[in-house]
mmCIF file of C-alpha atoms in Angstrom:
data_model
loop_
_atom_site.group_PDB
_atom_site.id
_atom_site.type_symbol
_atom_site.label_atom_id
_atom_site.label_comp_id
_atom_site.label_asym_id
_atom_site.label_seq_id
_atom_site.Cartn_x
_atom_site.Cartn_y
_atom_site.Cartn_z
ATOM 1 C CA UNK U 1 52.431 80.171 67.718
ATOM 2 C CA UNK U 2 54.735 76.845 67.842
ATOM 3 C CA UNK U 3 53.122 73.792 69.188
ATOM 4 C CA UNK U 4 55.916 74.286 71.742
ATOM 5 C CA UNK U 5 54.776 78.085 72.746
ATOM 6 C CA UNK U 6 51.423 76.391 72.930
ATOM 7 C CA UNK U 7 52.086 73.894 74.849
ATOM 8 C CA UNK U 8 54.226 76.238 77.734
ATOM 9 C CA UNK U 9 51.125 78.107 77.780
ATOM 10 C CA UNK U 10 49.020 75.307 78.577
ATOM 11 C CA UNK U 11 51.529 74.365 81.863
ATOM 12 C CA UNK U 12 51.673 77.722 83.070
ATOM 13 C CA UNK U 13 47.645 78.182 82.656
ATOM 14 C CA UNK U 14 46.796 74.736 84.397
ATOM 15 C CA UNK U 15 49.882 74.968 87.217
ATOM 16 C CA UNK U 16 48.867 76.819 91.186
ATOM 17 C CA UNK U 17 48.036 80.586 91.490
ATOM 18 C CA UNK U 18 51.204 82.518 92.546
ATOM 19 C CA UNK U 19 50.316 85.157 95.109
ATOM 20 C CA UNK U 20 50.578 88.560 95.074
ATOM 21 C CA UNK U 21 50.777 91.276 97.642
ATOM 22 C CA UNK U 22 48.060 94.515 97.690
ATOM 23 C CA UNK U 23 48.768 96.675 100.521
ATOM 24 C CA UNK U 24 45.858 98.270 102.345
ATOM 25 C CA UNK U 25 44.551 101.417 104.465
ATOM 26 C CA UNK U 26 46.326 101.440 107.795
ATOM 27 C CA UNK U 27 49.659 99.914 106.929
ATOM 28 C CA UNK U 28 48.250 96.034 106.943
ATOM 29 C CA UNK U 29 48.921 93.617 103.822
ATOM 30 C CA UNK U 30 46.402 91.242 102.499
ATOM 31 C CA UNK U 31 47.763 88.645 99.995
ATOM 32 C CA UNK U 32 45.497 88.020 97.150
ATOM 33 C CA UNK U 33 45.797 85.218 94.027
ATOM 34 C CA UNK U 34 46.146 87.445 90.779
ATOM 35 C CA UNK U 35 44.133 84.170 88.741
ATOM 36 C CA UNK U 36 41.067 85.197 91.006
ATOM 37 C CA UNK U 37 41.808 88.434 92.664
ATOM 38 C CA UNK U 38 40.343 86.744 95.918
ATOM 39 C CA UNK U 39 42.436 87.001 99.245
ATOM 40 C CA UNK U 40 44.419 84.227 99.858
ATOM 41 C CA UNK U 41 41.919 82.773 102.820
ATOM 42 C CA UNK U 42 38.996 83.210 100.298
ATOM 43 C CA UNK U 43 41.091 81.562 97.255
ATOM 44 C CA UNK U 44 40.083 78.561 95.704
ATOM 45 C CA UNK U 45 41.642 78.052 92.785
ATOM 46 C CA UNK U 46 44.082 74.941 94.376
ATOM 47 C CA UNK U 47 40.921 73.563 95.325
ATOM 48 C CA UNK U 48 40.694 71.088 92.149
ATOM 49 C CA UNK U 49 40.725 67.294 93.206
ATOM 50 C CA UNK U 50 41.100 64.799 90.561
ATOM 51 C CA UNK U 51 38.041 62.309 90.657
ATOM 52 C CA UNK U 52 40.209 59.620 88.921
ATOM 53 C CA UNK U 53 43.317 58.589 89.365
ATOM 54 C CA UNK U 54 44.949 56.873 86.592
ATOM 55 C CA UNK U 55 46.502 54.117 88.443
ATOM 56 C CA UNK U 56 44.925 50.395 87.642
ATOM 57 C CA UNK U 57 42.942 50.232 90.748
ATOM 58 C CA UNK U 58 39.122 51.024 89.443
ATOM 59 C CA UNK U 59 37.630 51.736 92.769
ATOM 60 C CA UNK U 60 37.316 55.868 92.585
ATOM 61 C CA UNK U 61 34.948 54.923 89.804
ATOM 62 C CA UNK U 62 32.767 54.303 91.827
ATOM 63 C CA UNK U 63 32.379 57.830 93.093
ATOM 64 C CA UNK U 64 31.401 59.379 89.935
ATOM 65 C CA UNK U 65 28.693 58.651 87.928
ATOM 66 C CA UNK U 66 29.797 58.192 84.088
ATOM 67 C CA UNK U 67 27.922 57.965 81.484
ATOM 68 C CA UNK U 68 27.756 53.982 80.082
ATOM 69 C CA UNK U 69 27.649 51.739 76.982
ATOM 70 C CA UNK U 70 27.821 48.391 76.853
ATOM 71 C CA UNK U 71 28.280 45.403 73.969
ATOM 72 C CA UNK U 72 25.431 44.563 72.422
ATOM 73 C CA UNK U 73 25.587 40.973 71.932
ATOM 74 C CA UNK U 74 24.720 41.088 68.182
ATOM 75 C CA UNK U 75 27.257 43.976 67.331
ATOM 76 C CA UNK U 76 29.530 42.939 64.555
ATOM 77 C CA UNK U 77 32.633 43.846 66.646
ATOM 78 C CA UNK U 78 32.748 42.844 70.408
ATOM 79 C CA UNK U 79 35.323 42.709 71.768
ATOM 80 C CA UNK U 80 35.118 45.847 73.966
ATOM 81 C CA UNK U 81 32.496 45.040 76.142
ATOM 82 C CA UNK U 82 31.986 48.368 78.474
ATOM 83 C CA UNK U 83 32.534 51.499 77.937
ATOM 84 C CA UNK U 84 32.652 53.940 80.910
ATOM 85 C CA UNK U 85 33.116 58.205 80.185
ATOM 86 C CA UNK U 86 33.390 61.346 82.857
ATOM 87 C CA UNK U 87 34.530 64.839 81.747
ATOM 88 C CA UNK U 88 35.287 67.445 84.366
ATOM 89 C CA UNK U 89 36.963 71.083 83.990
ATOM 90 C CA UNK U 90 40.161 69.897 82.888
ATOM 91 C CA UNK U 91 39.965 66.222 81.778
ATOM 92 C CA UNK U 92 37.927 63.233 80.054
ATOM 93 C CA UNK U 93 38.078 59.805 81.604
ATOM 94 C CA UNK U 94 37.382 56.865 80.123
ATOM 95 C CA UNK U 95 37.229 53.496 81.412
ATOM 96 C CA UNK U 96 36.637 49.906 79.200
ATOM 97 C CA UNK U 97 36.510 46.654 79.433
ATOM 98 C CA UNK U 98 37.534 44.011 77.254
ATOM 99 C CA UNK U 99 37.019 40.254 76.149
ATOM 100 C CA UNK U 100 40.451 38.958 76.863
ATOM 101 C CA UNK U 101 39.736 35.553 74.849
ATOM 102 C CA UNK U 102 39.632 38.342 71.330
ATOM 103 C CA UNK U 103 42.472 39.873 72.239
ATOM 104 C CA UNK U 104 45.106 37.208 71.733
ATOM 105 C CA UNK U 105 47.796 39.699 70.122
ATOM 106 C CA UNK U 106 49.493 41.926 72.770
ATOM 107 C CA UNK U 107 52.438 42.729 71.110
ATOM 108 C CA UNK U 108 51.523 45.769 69.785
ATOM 109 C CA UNK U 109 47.696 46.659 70.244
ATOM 110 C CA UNK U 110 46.165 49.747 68.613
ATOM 111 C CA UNK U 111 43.618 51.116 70.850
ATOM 112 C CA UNK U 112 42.142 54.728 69.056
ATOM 113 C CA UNK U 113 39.173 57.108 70.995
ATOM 114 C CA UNK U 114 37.439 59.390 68.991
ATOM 115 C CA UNK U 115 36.131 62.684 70.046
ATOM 116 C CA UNK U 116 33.337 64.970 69.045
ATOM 117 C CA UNK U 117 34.516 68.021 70.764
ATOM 118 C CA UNK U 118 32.556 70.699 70.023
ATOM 119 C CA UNK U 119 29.000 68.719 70.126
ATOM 120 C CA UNK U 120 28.209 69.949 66.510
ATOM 121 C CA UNK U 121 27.651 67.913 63.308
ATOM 122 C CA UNK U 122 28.803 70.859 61.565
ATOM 123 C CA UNK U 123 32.202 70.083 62.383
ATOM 124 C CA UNK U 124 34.219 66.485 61.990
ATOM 125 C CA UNK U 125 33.698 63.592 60.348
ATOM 126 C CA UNK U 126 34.257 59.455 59.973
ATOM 127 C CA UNK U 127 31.403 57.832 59.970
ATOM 128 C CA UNK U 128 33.256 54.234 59.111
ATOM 129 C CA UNK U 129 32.404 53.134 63.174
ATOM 130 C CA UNK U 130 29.719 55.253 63.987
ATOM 131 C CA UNK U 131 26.172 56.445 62.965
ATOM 132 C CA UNK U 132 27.301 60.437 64.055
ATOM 133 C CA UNK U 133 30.327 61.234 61.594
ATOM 134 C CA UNK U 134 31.613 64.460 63.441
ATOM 135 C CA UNK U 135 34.369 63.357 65.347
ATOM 136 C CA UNK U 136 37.044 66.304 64.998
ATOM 137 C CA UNK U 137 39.616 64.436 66.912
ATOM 138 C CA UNK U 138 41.035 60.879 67.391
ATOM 139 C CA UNK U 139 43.808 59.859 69.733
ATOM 140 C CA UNK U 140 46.230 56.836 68.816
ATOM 141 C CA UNK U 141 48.406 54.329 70.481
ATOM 142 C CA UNK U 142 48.630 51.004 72.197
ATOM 143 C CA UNK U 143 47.269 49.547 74.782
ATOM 144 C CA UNK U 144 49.351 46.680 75.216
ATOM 145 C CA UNK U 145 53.067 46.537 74.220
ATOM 146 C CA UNK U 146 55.091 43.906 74.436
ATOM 147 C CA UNK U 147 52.173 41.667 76.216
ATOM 148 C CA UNK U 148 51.971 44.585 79.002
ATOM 149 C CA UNK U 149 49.703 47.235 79.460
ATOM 150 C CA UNK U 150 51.159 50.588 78.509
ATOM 151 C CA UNK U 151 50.948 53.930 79.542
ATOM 152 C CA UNK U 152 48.603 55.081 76.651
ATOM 153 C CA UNK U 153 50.423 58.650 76.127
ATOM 154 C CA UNK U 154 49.033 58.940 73.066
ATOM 155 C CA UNK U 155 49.009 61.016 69.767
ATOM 156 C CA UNK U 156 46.802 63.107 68.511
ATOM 157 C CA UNK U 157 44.832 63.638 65.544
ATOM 158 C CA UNK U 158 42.516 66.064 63.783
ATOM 159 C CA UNK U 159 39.849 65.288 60.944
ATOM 160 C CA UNK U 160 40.946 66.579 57.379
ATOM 161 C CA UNK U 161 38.294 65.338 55.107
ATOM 162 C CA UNK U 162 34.795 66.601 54.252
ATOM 163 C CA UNK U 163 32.096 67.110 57.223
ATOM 164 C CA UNK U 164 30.719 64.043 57.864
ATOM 165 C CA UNK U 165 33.069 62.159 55.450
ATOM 166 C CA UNK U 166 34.452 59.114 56.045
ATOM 167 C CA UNK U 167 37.576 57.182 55.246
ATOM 168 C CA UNK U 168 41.008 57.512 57.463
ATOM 169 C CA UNK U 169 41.771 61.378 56.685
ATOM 170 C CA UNK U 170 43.624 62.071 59.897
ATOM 171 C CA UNK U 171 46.098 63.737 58.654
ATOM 172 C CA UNK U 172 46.991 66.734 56.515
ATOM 173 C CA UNK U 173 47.304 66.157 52.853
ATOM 174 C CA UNK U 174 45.447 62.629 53.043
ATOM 175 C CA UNK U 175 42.864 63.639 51.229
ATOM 176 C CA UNK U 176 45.400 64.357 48.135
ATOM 177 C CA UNK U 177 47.792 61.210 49.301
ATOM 178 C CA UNK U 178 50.677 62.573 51.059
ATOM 179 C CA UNK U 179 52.640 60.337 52.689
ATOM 180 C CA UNK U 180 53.970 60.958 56.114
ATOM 181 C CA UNK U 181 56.717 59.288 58.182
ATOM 182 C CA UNK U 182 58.104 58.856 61.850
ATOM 183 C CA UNK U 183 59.831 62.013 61.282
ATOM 184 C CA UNK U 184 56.919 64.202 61.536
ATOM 185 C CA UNK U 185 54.525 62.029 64.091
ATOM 186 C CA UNK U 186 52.683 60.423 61.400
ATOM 187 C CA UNK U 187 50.929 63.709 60.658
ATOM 188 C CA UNK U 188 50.260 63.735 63.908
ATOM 189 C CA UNK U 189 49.404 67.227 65.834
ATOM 190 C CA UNK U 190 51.059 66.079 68.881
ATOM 191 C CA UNK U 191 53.170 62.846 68.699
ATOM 192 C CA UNK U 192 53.280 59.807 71.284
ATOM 193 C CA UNK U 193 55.028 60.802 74.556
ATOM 194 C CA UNK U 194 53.463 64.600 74.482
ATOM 195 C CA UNK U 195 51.629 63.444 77.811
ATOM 196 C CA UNK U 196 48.286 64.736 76.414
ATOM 197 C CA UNK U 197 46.845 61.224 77.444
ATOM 198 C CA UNK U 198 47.962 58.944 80.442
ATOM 199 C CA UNK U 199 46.232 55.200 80.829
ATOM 200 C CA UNK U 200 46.744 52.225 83.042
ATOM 201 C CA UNK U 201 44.963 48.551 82.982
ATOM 202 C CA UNK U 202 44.573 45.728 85.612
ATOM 203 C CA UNK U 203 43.014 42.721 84.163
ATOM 204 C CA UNK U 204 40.453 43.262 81.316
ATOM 205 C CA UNK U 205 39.961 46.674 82.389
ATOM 206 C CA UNK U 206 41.860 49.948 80.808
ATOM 207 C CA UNK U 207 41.410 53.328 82.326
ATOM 208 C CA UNK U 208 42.204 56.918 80.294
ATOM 209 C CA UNK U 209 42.740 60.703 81.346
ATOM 210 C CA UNK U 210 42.716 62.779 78.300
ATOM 211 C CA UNK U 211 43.655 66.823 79.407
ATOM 212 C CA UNK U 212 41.522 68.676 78.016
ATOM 213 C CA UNK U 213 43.476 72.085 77.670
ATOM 214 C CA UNK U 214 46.499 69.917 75.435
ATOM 215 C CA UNK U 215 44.091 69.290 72.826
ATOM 216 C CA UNK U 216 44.910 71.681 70.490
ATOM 217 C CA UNK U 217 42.065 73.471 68.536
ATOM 218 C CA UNK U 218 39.505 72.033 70.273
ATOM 219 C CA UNK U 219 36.477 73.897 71.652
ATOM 220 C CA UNK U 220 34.807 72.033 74.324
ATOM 221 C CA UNK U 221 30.933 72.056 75.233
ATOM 222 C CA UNK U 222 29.447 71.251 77.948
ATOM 223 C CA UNK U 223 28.493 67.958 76.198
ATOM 224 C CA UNK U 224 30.386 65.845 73.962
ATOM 225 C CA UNK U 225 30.707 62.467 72.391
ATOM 226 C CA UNK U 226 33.024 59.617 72.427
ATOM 227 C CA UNK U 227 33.615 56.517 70.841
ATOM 228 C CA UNK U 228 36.188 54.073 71.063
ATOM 229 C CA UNK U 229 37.649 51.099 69.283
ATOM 230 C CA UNK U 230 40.518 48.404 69.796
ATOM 231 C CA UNK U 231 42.407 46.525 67.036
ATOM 232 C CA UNK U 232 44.332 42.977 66.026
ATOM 233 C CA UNK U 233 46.742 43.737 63.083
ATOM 234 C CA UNK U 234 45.335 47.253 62.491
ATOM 235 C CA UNK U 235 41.566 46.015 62.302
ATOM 236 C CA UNK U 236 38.407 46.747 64.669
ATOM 237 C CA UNK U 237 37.625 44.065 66.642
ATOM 238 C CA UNK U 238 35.426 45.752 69.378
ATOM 239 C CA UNK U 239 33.951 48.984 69.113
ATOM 240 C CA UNK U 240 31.873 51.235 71.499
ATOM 241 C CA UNK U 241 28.954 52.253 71.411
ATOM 242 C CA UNK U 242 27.842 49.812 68.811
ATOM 243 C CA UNK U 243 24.063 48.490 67.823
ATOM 244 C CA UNK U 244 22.727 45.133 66.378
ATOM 245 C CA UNK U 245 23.608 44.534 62.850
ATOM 246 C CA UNK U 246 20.382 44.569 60.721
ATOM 247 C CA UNK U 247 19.232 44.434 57.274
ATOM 248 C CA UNK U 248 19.009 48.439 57.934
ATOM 249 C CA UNK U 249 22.630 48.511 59.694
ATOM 250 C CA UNK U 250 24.545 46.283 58.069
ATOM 251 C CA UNK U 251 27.259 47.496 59.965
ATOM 252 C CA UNK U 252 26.004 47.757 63.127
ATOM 253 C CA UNK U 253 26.811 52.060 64.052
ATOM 254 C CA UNK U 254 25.434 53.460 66.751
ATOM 255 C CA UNK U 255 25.954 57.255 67.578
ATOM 256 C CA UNK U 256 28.960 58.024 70.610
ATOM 257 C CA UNK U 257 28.578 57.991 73.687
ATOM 258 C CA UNK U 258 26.984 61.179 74.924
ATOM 259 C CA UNK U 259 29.290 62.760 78.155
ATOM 260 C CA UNK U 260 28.291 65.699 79.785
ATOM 261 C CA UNK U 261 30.463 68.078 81.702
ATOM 262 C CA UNK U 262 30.082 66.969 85.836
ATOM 263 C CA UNK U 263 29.113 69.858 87.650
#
């Protein structure tokens, strides 16, 4: 199937239940939703409300309860300074704060979340940021553009090197060198502007929705992990969750954030 087929499928499986008609004994008609075969008075499947809304304004956050990291102070990169995750049904959201004093260059800021789908080490990799090297997917764009906040419809990325390998193998044929170019995403498995992603920031603060259904190959659990970083020139300068550099972590790595599905 095209990444195009796929895609329609996703809109048609995530749009309203269409309903259908069943006549009964007696002559009388009882309209039904063919998603859950329930009678339209009984139906719930338009009943989903979206906890966050990706709009700047941080105040629904306050009605969920998200799982949390914060900076610690003796992390080699700091620059993120909270990091903020909920995962319902259909989406992961993600809120962060940042240290606007370390992020001086706006005009094109790579901001990259990494995902460990499945919540198995037997799956995913890069273990460069992070103590747990089994993210299978990593999301890319900006999150400032031209000194603005952007959008954040970003692309997406699956892991091509060995389990819990490191290095940047994002993309098909890395592992042997193959170059790719704007005319194929980047190696990309969905390129900027699929509307996969959607973000929105207000001050040092940057919200995320990630759809859950658009990420292509991807076998959610109930739990997953996250991790996040945000760049100057193409290099870290804050990641989440992060530890205390010691002689033992030189690097400072901690493991993602752990998110488990709200219920």
């Amino acid at each position: 199937m095209t990444i195009a087929a796929m895609l329609a499928a996703v809109m048609v499986s995530f749009s309203s239940c269409k309903k259908d008609e069943k006549p009964q004994g007696g002559g009388n008609t009882v309209v039904t939703c063919p998603d859950c075969g329930q009678p339209e008075d009984d139906c719930t499947c338009n009943d989903y409300v979206q906890a966050i809304t990706i709009d700047g304004n941080f105040d629904d956050w306050a009605a969920v309860t998200p799982a949390v990291a914060t900076c610690n102070p003796d992390a080699k990169y700091t620059a993120l300074t909270t990091l903020k995750a909920y995962m319902d049904d259909f989406y992961v959201f993600l809120y962060v704060e940042f240290d606007e004093d370390e992020i001086v260059d706006r005009a094109w800021t790579p901001f990259h979340v990494y995902m460990n789908a499945d919540n198995s080490d037997a799956t995913g990799g890069f273990g460069d940021q992070w103590s747990d090297a089994n993210a299978e997917f990593m999301f890319e764009t900006a999150i400032f553009g031209s000194d603005a906040f952007t959008t954040w419809d970003a692309a997406l990325f699956k892991w091509w090197g060995d389990v819990g390998g490191s290095g940047w193998l994002w993309t098909e044929g890395s592992v042997a060198g193959f170059e790719h170019s704007s005319d194929d995403n980047w190696g990309a498995l969905l390129g900027e502007g699929s509307g996969i992603t959607m973000g929105a920031g207000n001050g040092n603060a940057f919200e995320i929705s990630i759809l859950k259904e658009m990420v292509l190959g991807a076998e959610f659990a109930e739990t997953i992990g996250v991790g996040v970083d945000i760049q100057q020139s193409w290099s870290s300068v804050g990641v989440l969750p992060n530890a205390a550099v010691t002689d033992d972590n030189t690097n400072g790595l901690a493991p993602k954030l752990v998110v488990n599905l709200a219920k």
